[in-house]
């Protein structure tokens, strides 16, 4: 199965410090990878996606992710966390027509 | 100018009842999906329709029946609701069939179903 694994179920950072949310994918020829964010009681919003055009992908709200084929990783980063970044983050991979999601990482941002 | 909308947003009902959740997209997309998010926030595909035709039907109890009257709508009907059906149900849409391997799926706000 074409799957993704999110390595941390919870991440806690202080406001203003860097954010790192980790995602590994099962090896395949050319994955299609996405990061979505879900704020409490809201729907999923696309942060960014890997389209094979560039290994460093920039998304909304200052987030970016780097595709590393040698490590089968697509980790999400942000240089400086903001309180409004507190949310659930999902890494996903295209599998056929549907998206296969990781189990999510809950990001807590403390003042 | 909502892209993908769902009604109702919240649904509280008794076991054994039958209920429907509606989804509409105004993006002109060809493909629509239903995902289920369980209490541990795990998201899993249930169904997908492309131009009103079923293209994905995962292992879901046959109490769940999707219906697509036109390509802008995908409704989910659930018969004989059970406690385990309590979850958040998300509708999504994307531009074309399989398409764009890299194409984005756009999600609705979710319907929070609680079965008592």
PDB file of C-alpha atoms in Angstrom:
ATOM      1  CA  UNK A   1       0.000   0.000   0.000  1.00  0.00           C
ATOM      2  CA  UNK A   2       1.161   3.523  -0.724  1.00  0.00           C
ATOM      3  CA  UNK A   3       1.241   4.927   2.763  1.00  0.00           C
ATOM      4  CA  UNK A   4       2.704   7.666   4.901  1.00  0.00           C
ATOM      5  CA  UNK A   5       3.858   7.573   8.501  1.00  0.00           C
ATOM      6  CA  UNK A   6       3.811  10.597  10.739  1.00  0.00           C
ATOM      7  CA  UNK A   7       6.484   9.994  13.304  1.00  0.00           C
ATOM      8  CA  UNK A   8       5.103  12.149  16.119  1.00  0.00           C
ATOM      9  CA  UNK A   9       1.554  12.182  17.385  1.00  0.00           C
ATOM     10  CA  UNK A  10       2.172  15.360  19.411  1.00  0.00           C
ATOM     11  CA  UNK A  11       4.687  18.171  19.050  1.00  0.00           C
ATOM     12  CA  UNK A  12       4.977  21.081  21.451  1.00  0.00           C
ATOM     13  CA  UNK A  13       6.938  24.247  20.657  1.00  0.00           C
ATOM     14  CA  UNK A  14       7.225  27.700  22.123  1.00  0.00           C
ATOM     15  CA  UNK A  15       5.950  30.651  20.152  1.00  0.00           C
ATOM     16  CA  UNK A  16       8.720  32.032  17.949  1.00  0.00           C
ATOM     17  CA  UNK A  17      10.708  28.785  17.792  1.00  0.00           C
ATOM     18  CA  UNK A  18      11.027  26.495  14.748  1.00  0.00           C
ATOM     19  CA  UNK A  19       8.497  23.816  13.931  1.00  0.00           C
ATOM     20  CA  UNK A  20       9.371  20.384  12.542  1.00  0.00           C
ATOM     21  CA  UNK A  21       6.642  17.850  11.762  1.00  0.00           C
ATOM     22  CA  UNK A  22       7.940  14.593  10.355  1.00  0.00           C
ATOM     23  CA  UNK A  23       6.476  12.435   7.615  1.00  0.00           C
ATOM     24  CA  UNK A  24       7.945   9.399   5.892  1.00  0.00           C
ATOM     25  CA  UNK A  25       6.433   7.698   2.882  1.00  0.00           C
ATOM     26  CA  UNK A  26       6.650   4.125   1.696  1.00  0.00           C
ATOM     27  CA  UNK A  27       9.031   3.836  -1.190  1.00  0.00           C
ATOM     28  CA  UNK A  28       7.634   4.128  -4.693  1.00  0.00           C
ATOM     29  CA  UNK A  29       8.529   5.416  -8.104  1.00  0.00           C
ATOM     30  CA  UNK A  30       7.210   8.961  -7.758  1.00  0.00           C
ATOM     31  CA  UNK A  31       4.977   9.873  -4.856  1.00  0.00           C
ATOM     32  CA  UNK A  32       2.398  12.597  -4.788  1.00  0.00           C
ATOM     33  CA  UNK A  33       2.576  14.109  -1.297  1.00  0.00           C
ATOM     34  CA  UNK A  34       0.506  16.667   0.549  1.00  0.00           C
ATOM     35  CA  UNK A  35       0.346  18.424   3.894  1.00  0.00           C
ATOM     36  CA  UNK A  36      -3.050  19.498   5.210  1.00  0.00           C
ATOM     37  CA  UNK A  37      -3.908  21.409   8.372  1.00  0.00           C
ATOM     38  CA  UNK A  38      -7.059  21.039  10.434  1.00  0.00           C
ATOM     39  CA  UNK A  39      -7.886  23.686  13.004  1.00  0.00           C
ATOM     40  CA  UNK A  40     -10.263  22.674  15.830  1.00  0.00           C
ATOM     41  CA  UNK A  41     -13.739  21.887  14.517  1.00  0.00           C
ATOM     42  CA  UNK A  42     -12.772  22.939  11.005  1.00  0.00           C
ATOM     43  CA  UNK A  43     -12.208  21.230   7.692  1.00  0.00           C
ATOM     44  CA  UNK A  44      -8.873  20.385   6.087  1.00  0.00           C
ATOM     45  CA  UNK A  45      -6.905  23.089   4.358  1.00  0.00           C
ATOM     46  CA  UNK A  46      -4.056  22.386   1.965  1.00  0.00           C
ATOM     47  CA  UNK A  47      -0.721  23.776   3.171  1.00  0.00           C
ATOM     48  CA  UNK A  48       1.444  22.546   0.306  1.00  0.00           C
ATOM     49  CA  UNK A  49       2.056  19.681  -2.060  1.00  0.00           C
ATOM     50  CA  UNK A  50       4.972  17.977  -3.756  1.00  0.00           C
ATOM     51  CA  UNK A  51       4.600  17.897  -7.521  1.00  0.00           C
ATOM     52  CA  UNK A  52       8.114  16.758  -8.469  1.00  0.00           C
ATOM     53  CA  UNK A  53       8.936  20.190  -9.886  1.00  0.00           C
ATOM     54  CA  UNK A  54      11.134  21.130  -6.928  1.00  0.00           C
ATOM     55  CA  UNK A  55      12.287  19.293  -3.830  1.00  0.00           C
ATOM     56  CA  UNK A  56      11.768  22.312  -1.574  1.00  0.00           C
ATOM     57  CA  UNK A  57       8.109  23.246  -1.567  1.00  0.00           C
ATOM     58  CA  UNK A  58       6.792  26.478  -0.140  1.00  0.00           C
ATOM     59  CA  UNK A  59       3.278  26.634   1.185  1.00  0.00           C
ATOM     60  CA  UNK A  60       0.935  29.011   2.893  1.00  0.00           C
ATOM     61  CA  UNK A  61       1.478  30.713   6.254  1.00  0.00           C
ATOM     62  CA  UNK A  62       5.266  30.366   6.080  1.00  0.00           C
ATOM     63  CA  UNK A  63       5.352  26.582   5.969  1.00  0.00           C
ATOM     64  CA  UNK A  64       7.625  24.620   3.702  1.00  0.00           C
ATOM     65  CA  UNK A  65       8.558  20.993   3.179  1.00  0.00           C
ATOM     66  CA  UNK A  66      11.522  19.264   1.637  1.00  0.00           C
ATOM     67  CA  UNK A  67      11.196  16.097  -0.397  1.00  0.00           C
ATOM     68  CA  UNK A  68      14.157  13.780   0.279  1.00  0.00           C
ATOM     69  CA  UNK A  69      14.081  10.690  -1.858  1.00  0.00           C
ATOM     70  CA  UNK A  70      17.117   9.113  -0.166  1.00  0.00           C
ATOM     71  CA  UNK A  71      15.331   9.323   3.189  1.00  0.00           C
ATOM     72  CA  UNK A  72      11.792   8.803   1.843  1.00  0.00           C
ATOM     73  CA  UNK A  73      10.779  11.837   3.866  1.00  0.00           C
ATOM     74  CA  UNK A  74       8.650  14.934   3.389  1.00  0.00           C
ATOM     75  CA  UNK A  75       9.010  16.836   6.652  1.00  0.00           C
ATOM     76  CA  UNK A  76       7.083  20.054   7.269  1.00  0.00           C
ATOM     77  CA  UNK A  77       8.911  23.028   8.762  1.00  0.00           C
ATOM     78  CA  UNK A  78       8.321  26.616   9.752  1.00  0.00           C
ATOM     79  CA  UNK A  79      11.049  28.950  11.035  1.00  0.00           C
ATOM     80  CA  UNK A  80       8.970  30.615  13.737  1.00  0.00           C
ATOM     81  CA  UNK A  81       5.803  29.244  15.297  1.00  0.00           C
ATOM     82  CA  UNK A  82       2.786  31.427  15.876  1.00  0.00           C
ATOM     83  CA  UNK A  83      -0.011  30.757  18.322  1.00  0.00           C
ATOM     84  CA  UNK A  84      -2.414  30.413  15.408  1.00  0.00           C
ATOM     85  CA  UNK A  85      -0.399  27.436  14.101  1.00  0.00           C
ATOM     86  CA  UNK A  86      -1.793  25.231  16.870  1.00  0.00           C
ATOM     87  CA  UNK A  87      -3.755  22.593  14.981  1.00  0.00           C
ATOM     88  CA  UNK A  88      -3.711  19.038  13.690  1.00  0.00           C
ATOM     89  CA  UNK A  89      -1.437  18.420  10.700  1.00  0.00           C
ATOM     90  CA  UNK A  90      -1.858  15.589   8.248  1.00  0.00           C
ATOM     91  CA  UNK A  91       0.597  14.235   5.751  1.00  0.00           C
ATOM     92  CA  UNK A  92      -1.098  12.455   2.839  1.00  0.00           C
ATOM     93  CA  UNK A  93      -0.161  10.523  -0.233  1.00  0.00           C
ATOM     94  CA  UNK A  94      -2.109   9.904  -3.391  1.00  0.00           C
ATOM     95  CA  UNK A  95      -3.038   6.251  -3.717  1.00  0.00           C
ATOM     96  CA  UNK A  96      -5.130   5.691  -6.797  1.00  0.00           C
ATOM     97  CA  UNK A  97      -7.906   8.251  -6.756  1.00  0.00           C
ATOM     98  CA  UNK A  98      -7.955   8.782  -3.006  1.00  0.00           C
ATOM     99  CA  UNK A  99      -5.606  10.273  -0.458  1.00  0.00           C
ATOM    100  CA  UNK A 100      -4.043   7.997   2.135  1.00  0.00           C
ATOM    101  CA  UNK A 101      -3.523   9.998   5.290  1.00  0.00           C
ATOM    102  CA  UNK A 102      -1.076   9.650   8.127  1.00  0.00           C
ATOM    103  CA  UNK A 103      -2.434   9.522  11.649  1.00  0.00           C
ATOM    104  CA  UNK A 104      -1.856  13.209  12.210  1.00  0.00           C
ATOM    105  CA  UNK A 105       0.412  15.312  14.406  1.00  0.00           C
ATOM    106  CA  UNK A 106      -1.107  17.623  16.957  1.00  0.00           C
ATOM    107  CA  UNK A 107       0.922  20.835  17.219  1.00  0.00           C
ATOM    108  CA  UNK A 108       0.772  22.726  20.483  1.00  0.00           C
ATOM    109  CA  UNK A 109       2.227  26.224  20.621  1.00  0.00           C
ATOM    110  CA  UNK A 110       2.923  27.672  24.045  1.00  0.00           C
ATOM    111  CA  UNK A 111       3.419  31.367  24.837  1.00  0.00           C
TER     112      UNK A 111
ATOM    113  CA  UNK B   1     -18.484  31.748  -2.411  1.00  0.00           C
ATOM    114  CA  UNK B   2     -18.063  28.518  -0.425  1.00  0.00           C
ATOM    115  CA  UNK B   3     -16.201  25.931  -2.496  1.00  0.00           C
ATOM    116  CA  UNK B   4     -17.283  22.680  -0.849  1.00  0.00           C
ATOM    117  CA  UNK B   5     -20.228  22.848   1.513  1.00  0.00           C
ATOM    118  CA  UNK B   6     -21.845  20.232   3.699  1.00  0.00           C
ATOM    119  CA  UNK B   7     -25.125  20.121   5.565  1.00  0.00           C
ATOM    120  CA  UNK B   8     -25.745  19.687   8.353  1.00  0.00           C
ATOM    121  CA  UNK B   9     -22.658  20.720  10.259  1.00  0.00           C
ATOM    122  CA  UNK B  10     -23.766  18.801  13.353  1.00  0.00           C
ATOM    123  CA  UNK B  11     -26.048  15.805  13.527  1.00  0.00           C
ATOM    124  CA  UNK B  12     -27.154  14.143  16.760  1.00  0.00           C
ATOM    125  CA  UNK B  13     -29.438  11.168  16.415  1.00  0.00           C
ATOM    126  CA  UNK B  14     -30.537   7.925  18.008  1.00  0.00           C
ATOM    127  CA  UNK B  15     -29.328   4.447  17.157  1.00  0.00           C
ATOM    128  CA  UNK B  16     -31.392   2.799  14.461  1.00  0.00           C
ATOM    129  CA  UNK B  17     -32.344   6.024  12.708  1.00  0.00           C
ATOM    130  CA  UNK B  18     -31.677   6.789   9.054  1.00  0.00           C
ATOM    131  CA  UNK B  19     -29.938  10.053   8.179  1.00  0.00           C
ATOM    132  CA  UNK B  20     -28.457  11.850   5.195  1.00  0.00           C
ATOM    133  CA  UNK B  21     -25.570  14.245   4.801  1.00  0.00           C
ATOM    134  CA  UNK B  22     -25.454  16.515   1.781  1.00  0.00           C
ATOM    135  CA  UNK B  23     -22.426  17.846  -0.054  1.00  0.00           C
ATOM    136  CA  UNK B  24     -22.208  20.399  -2.827  1.00  0.00           C
ATOM    137  CA  UNK B  25     -19.222  21.857  -4.659  1.00  0.00           C
ATOM    138  CA  UNK B  26     -19.251  24.944  -6.862  1.00  0.00           C
ATOM    139  CA  UNK B  27     -15.749  24.445  -8.247  1.00  0.00           C
ATOM    140  CA  UNK B  28     -16.833  22.657 -11.403  1.00  0.00           C
ATOM    141  CA  UNK B  29     -14.896  19.562 -10.350  1.00  0.00           C
ATOM    142  CA  UNK B  30     -15.576  16.138 -11.817  1.00  0.00           C
ATOM    143  CA  UNK B  31     -14.670  13.979  -8.843  1.00  0.00           C
ATOM    144  CA  UNK B  32     -16.092  13.960  -5.327  1.00  0.00           C
ATOM    145  CA  UNK B  33     -15.219  11.941  -2.241  1.00  0.00           C
ATOM    146  CA  UNK B  34     -16.438  10.990   1.210  1.00  0.00           C
ATOM    147  CA  UNK B  35     -13.902  10.501   3.973  1.00  0.00           C
ATOM    148  CA  UNK B  36     -14.532   9.403   7.554  1.00  0.00           C
ATOM    149  CA  UNK B  37     -12.512  10.787  10.462  1.00  0.00           C
ATOM    150  CA  UNK B  38     -12.753   8.644  13.571  1.00  0.00           C
ATOM    151  CA  UNK B  39     -12.379   9.616  17.202  1.00  0.00           C
ATOM    152  CA  UNK B  40      -8.590   9.294  16.933  1.00  0.00           C
ATOM    153  CA  UNK B  41      -8.673  11.734  14.009  1.00  0.00           C
ATOM    154  CA  UNK B  42      -7.677   9.076  11.482  1.00  0.00           C
ATOM    155  CA  UNK B  43      -8.995   9.897   8.002  1.00  0.00           C
ATOM    156  CA  UNK B  44     -10.036   7.152   5.629  1.00  0.00           C
ATOM    157  CA  UNK B  45     -11.619   7.194   2.190  1.00  0.00           C
ATOM    158  CA  UNK B  46     -15.109   5.751   1.942  1.00  0.00           C
ATOM    159  CA  UNK B  47     -16.376   6.522  -1.555  1.00  0.00           C
ATOM    160  CA  UNK B  48     -15.541   8.461  -4.657  1.00  0.00           C
ATOM    161  CA  UNK B  49     -17.654   9.465  -7.639  1.00  0.00           C
ATOM    162  CA  UNK B  50     -16.527  10.788 -10.982  1.00  0.00           C
ATOM    163  CA  UNK B  51     -19.202  12.406 -13.139  1.00  0.00           C
ATOM    164  CA  UNK B  52     -21.897  10.645 -11.131  1.00  0.00           C
ATOM    165  CA  UNK B  53     -20.246   7.229 -11.434  1.00  0.00           C
ATOM    166  CA  UNK B  54     -18.878   5.320  -8.467  1.00  0.00           C
ATOM    167  CA  UNK B  55     -15.126   4.805  -8.778  1.00  0.00           C
ATOM    168  CA  UNK B  56     -14.109   4.003  -5.206  1.00  0.00           C
ATOM    169  CA  UNK B  57     -16.085   1.885  -2.776  1.00  0.00           C
ATOM    170  CA  UNK B  58     -13.938   0.937   0.170  1.00  0.00           C
ATOM    171  CA  UNK B  59     -14.879  -1.670   2.726  1.00  0.00           C
ATOM    172  CA  UNK B  60     -17.804   0.195   4.179  1.00  0.00           C
ATOM    173  CA  UNK B  61     -20.986  -1.399   5.585  1.00  0.00           C
ATOM    174  CA  UNK B  62     -23.762  -1.433   3.027  1.00  0.00           C
ATOM    175  CA  UNK B  63     -25.815   0.676   5.431  1.00  0.00           C
ATOM    176  CA  UNK B  64     -23.865   3.537   3.865  1.00  0.00           C
ATOM    177  CA  UNK B  65     -25.068   4.512   0.410  1.00  0.00           C
ATOM    178  CA  UNK B  66     -23.684   7.429  -1.565  1.00  0.00           C
ATOM    179  CA  UNK B  67     -25.836   9.127  -4.168  1.00  0.00           C
ATOM    180  CA  UNK B  68     -24.723  11.600  -6.799  1.00  0.00           C
ATOM    181  CA  UNK B  69     -27.651  13.322  -8.528  1.00  0.00           C
ATOM    182  CA  UNK B  70     -25.256  15.426 -10.586  1.00  0.00           C
ATOM    183  CA  UNK B  71     -21.535  16.034 -10.615  1.00  0.00           C
ATOM    184  CA  UNK B  72     -21.814  18.962  -8.213  1.00  0.00           C
ATOM    185  CA  UNK B  73     -23.504  16.940  -5.487  1.00  0.00           C
ATOM    186  CA  UNK B  74     -22.587  13.829  -3.542  1.00  0.00           C
ATOM    187  CA  UNK B  75     -24.864  12.864  -0.689  1.00  0.00           C
ATOM    188  CA  UNK B  76     -24.325  10.180   1.926  1.00  0.00           C
ATOM    189  CA  UNK B  77     -27.251   8.227   3.294  1.00  0.00           C
ATOM    190  CA  UNK B  78     -26.807   6.063   6.356  1.00  0.00           C
ATOM    191  CA  UNK B  79     -29.378   3.464   7.382  1.00  0.00           C
ATOM    192  CA  UNK B  80     -29.832   1.937  10.823  1.00  0.00           C
ATOM    193  CA  UNK B  81     -27.257   4.128  12.514  1.00  0.00           C
ATOM    194  CA  UNK B  82     -24.954   2.473  15.042  1.00  0.00           C
ATOM    195  CA  UNK B  83     -22.884   3.914  17.876  1.00  0.00           C
ATOM    196  CA  UNK B  84     -19.713   3.209  15.894  1.00  0.00           C
ATOM    197  CA  UNK B  85     -20.869   5.483  13.097  1.00  0.00           C
ATOM    198  CA  UNK B  86     -20.157   8.484  15.315  1.00  0.00           C
ATOM    199  CA  UNK B  87     -17.421  10.370  13.510  1.00  0.00           C
ATOM    200  CA  UNK B  88     -16.726  13.416  11.384  1.00  0.00           C
ATOM    201  CA  UNK B  89     -17.579  12.931   7.737  1.00  0.00           C
ATOM    202  CA  UNK B  90     -15.744  15.045   5.181  1.00  0.00           C
ATOM    203  CA  UNK B  91     -16.721  15.635   1.612  1.00  0.00           C
ATOM    204  CA  UNK B  92     -14.017  16.599  -0.868  1.00  0.00           C
ATOM    205  CA  UNK B  93     -13.701  17.316  -4.573  1.00  0.00           C
ATOM    206  CA  UNK B  94     -10.956  17.406  -7.187  1.00  0.00           C
ATOM    207  CA  UNK B  95     -10.832  18.577 -10.793  1.00  0.00           C
ATOM    208  CA  UNK B  96     -10.750  15.362 -12.766  1.00  0.00           C
ATOM    209  CA  UNK B  97     -10.677  11.615 -12.715  1.00  0.00           C
ATOM    210  CA  UNK B  98      -7.389  10.382 -11.331  1.00  0.00           C
ATOM    211  CA  UNK B  99      -6.076  13.107 -12.849  1.00  0.00           C
ATOM    212  CA  UNK B 100      -3.662  15.021 -12.170  1.00  0.00           C
ATOM    213  CA  UNK B 101      -1.678  12.717 -10.011  1.00  0.00           C
ATOM    214  CA  UNK B 102      -0.701  15.885  -8.194  1.00  0.00           C
ATOM    215  CA  UNK B 103      -4.063  17.574  -8.134  1.00  0.00           C
ATOM    216  CA  UNK B 104      -5.415  18.938  -4.896  1.00  0.00           C
ATOM    217  CA  UNK B 105      -8.487  17.661  -3.137  1.00  0.00           C
ATOM    218  CA  UNK B 106     -10.596  20.424  -1.591  1.00  0.00           C
ATOM    219  CA  UNK B 107     -12.383  19.555   1.608  1.00  0.00           C
ATOM    220  CA  UNK B 108     -15.649  20.688   3.078  1.00  0.00           C
ATOM    221  CA  UNK B 109     -16.004  21.784   6.727  1.00  0.00           C
ATOM    222  CA  UNK B 110     -17.149  18.348   7.889  1.00  0.00           C
ATOM    223  CA  UNK B 111     -20.322  16.950   9.434  1.00  0.00           C
ATOM    224  CA  UNK B 112     -20.007  15.881  13.046  1.00  0.00           C
ATOM    225  CA  UNK B 113     -22.274  12.909  13.592  1.00  0.00           C
ATOM    226  CA  UNK B 114     -23.065  11.682  17.078  1.00  0.00           C
ATOM    227  CA  UNK B 115     -25.142   8.556  17.485  1.00  0.00           C
ATOM    228  CA  UNK B 116     -26.684   8.082  20.936  1.00  0.00           C
TER     229      UNK B 116
END
